[in-house]
CSV table of C-alpha atoms in Angstrom, one decimal:
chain,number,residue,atom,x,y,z
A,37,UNK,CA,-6.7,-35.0,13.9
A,38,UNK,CA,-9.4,-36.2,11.4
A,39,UNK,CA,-11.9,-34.1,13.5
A,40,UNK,CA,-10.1,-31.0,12.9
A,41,UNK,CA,-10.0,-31.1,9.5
A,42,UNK,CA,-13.9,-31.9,9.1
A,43,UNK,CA,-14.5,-29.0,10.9
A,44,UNK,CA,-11.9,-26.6,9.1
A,45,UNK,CA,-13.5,-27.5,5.8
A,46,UNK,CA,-17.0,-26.1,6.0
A,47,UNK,CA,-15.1,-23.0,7.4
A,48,UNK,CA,-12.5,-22.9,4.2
A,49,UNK,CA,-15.6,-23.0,1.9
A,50,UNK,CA,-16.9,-20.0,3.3
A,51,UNK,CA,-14.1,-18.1,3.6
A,52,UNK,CA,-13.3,-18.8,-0.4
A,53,UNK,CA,-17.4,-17.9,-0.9
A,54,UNK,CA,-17.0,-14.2,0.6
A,55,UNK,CA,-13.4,-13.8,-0.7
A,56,UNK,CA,-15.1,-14.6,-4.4
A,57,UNK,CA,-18.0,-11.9,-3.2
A,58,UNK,CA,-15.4,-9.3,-2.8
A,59,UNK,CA,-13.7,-9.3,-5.7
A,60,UNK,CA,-14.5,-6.9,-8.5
A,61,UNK,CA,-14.6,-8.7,-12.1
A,62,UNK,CA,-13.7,-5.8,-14.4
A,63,UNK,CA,-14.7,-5.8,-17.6
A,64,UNK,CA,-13.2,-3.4,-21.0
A,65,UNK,CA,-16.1,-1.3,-22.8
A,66,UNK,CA,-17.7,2.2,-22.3
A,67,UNK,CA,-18.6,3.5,-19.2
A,68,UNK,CA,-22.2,2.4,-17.4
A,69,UNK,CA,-22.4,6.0,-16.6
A,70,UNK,CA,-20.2,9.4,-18.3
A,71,UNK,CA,-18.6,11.8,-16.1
A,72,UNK,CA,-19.5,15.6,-17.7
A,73,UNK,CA,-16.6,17.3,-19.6
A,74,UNK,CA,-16.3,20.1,-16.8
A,75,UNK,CA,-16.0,17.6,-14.1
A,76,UNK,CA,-13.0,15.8,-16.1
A,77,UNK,CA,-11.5,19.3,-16.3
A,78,UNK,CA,-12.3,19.9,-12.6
A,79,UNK,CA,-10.8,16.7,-11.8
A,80,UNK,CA,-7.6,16.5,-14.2
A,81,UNK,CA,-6.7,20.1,-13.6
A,82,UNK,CA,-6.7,19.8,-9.6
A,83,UNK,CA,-4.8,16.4,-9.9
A,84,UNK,CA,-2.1,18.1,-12.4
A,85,UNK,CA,-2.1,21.5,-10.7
A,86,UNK,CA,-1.4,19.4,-7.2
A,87,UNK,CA,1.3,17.3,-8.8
A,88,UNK,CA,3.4,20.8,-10.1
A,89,UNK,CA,3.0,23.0,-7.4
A,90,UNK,CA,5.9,22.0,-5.7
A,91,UNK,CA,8.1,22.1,-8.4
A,92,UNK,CA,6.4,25.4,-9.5
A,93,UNK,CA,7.3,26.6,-6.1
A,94,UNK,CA,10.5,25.3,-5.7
A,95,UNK,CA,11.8,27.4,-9.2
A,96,UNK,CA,10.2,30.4,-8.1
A,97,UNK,CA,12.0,30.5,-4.9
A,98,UNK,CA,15.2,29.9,-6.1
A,99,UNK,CA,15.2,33.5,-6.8
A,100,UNK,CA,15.3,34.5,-3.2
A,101,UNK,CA,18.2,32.1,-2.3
A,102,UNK,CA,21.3,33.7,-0.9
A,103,UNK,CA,24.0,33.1,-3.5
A,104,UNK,CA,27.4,31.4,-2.5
């Protein structure tokens, strides 16, 4: 039993060293690099205008609905 867990701890060590080079340590402040003002445009329009087409759609086709 004391064999097993001399051999499971050099392999719990390395696990916990490439878990800790995985993560990502975020830190607050500017940007390393800026993103152009067309590109956030580009971006934020295509993520808003593929958000509301669906309910764009859906409003507009109302109109050709039978009515009850």
């Amino acid at each position: 039993m004391f064999g097993l867990t001399k051999l499971a701890q050099p392999l719990a060590k390395q696990s916990l060293q490439v878990i800790s080079k995985r993560t990502n340590i975020t830190v607050n402040g500017p940007p390393q690099v800026r993103m152009p003002k067309w590109q956030q445009l580009l971006i934020g329009g295509t993520a808003s205008g593929s958000i509301l087409i669906i309910p764009i759609w859906v409003l507009y086709d109302l109109k050709s609905l039978p009515r009850a």
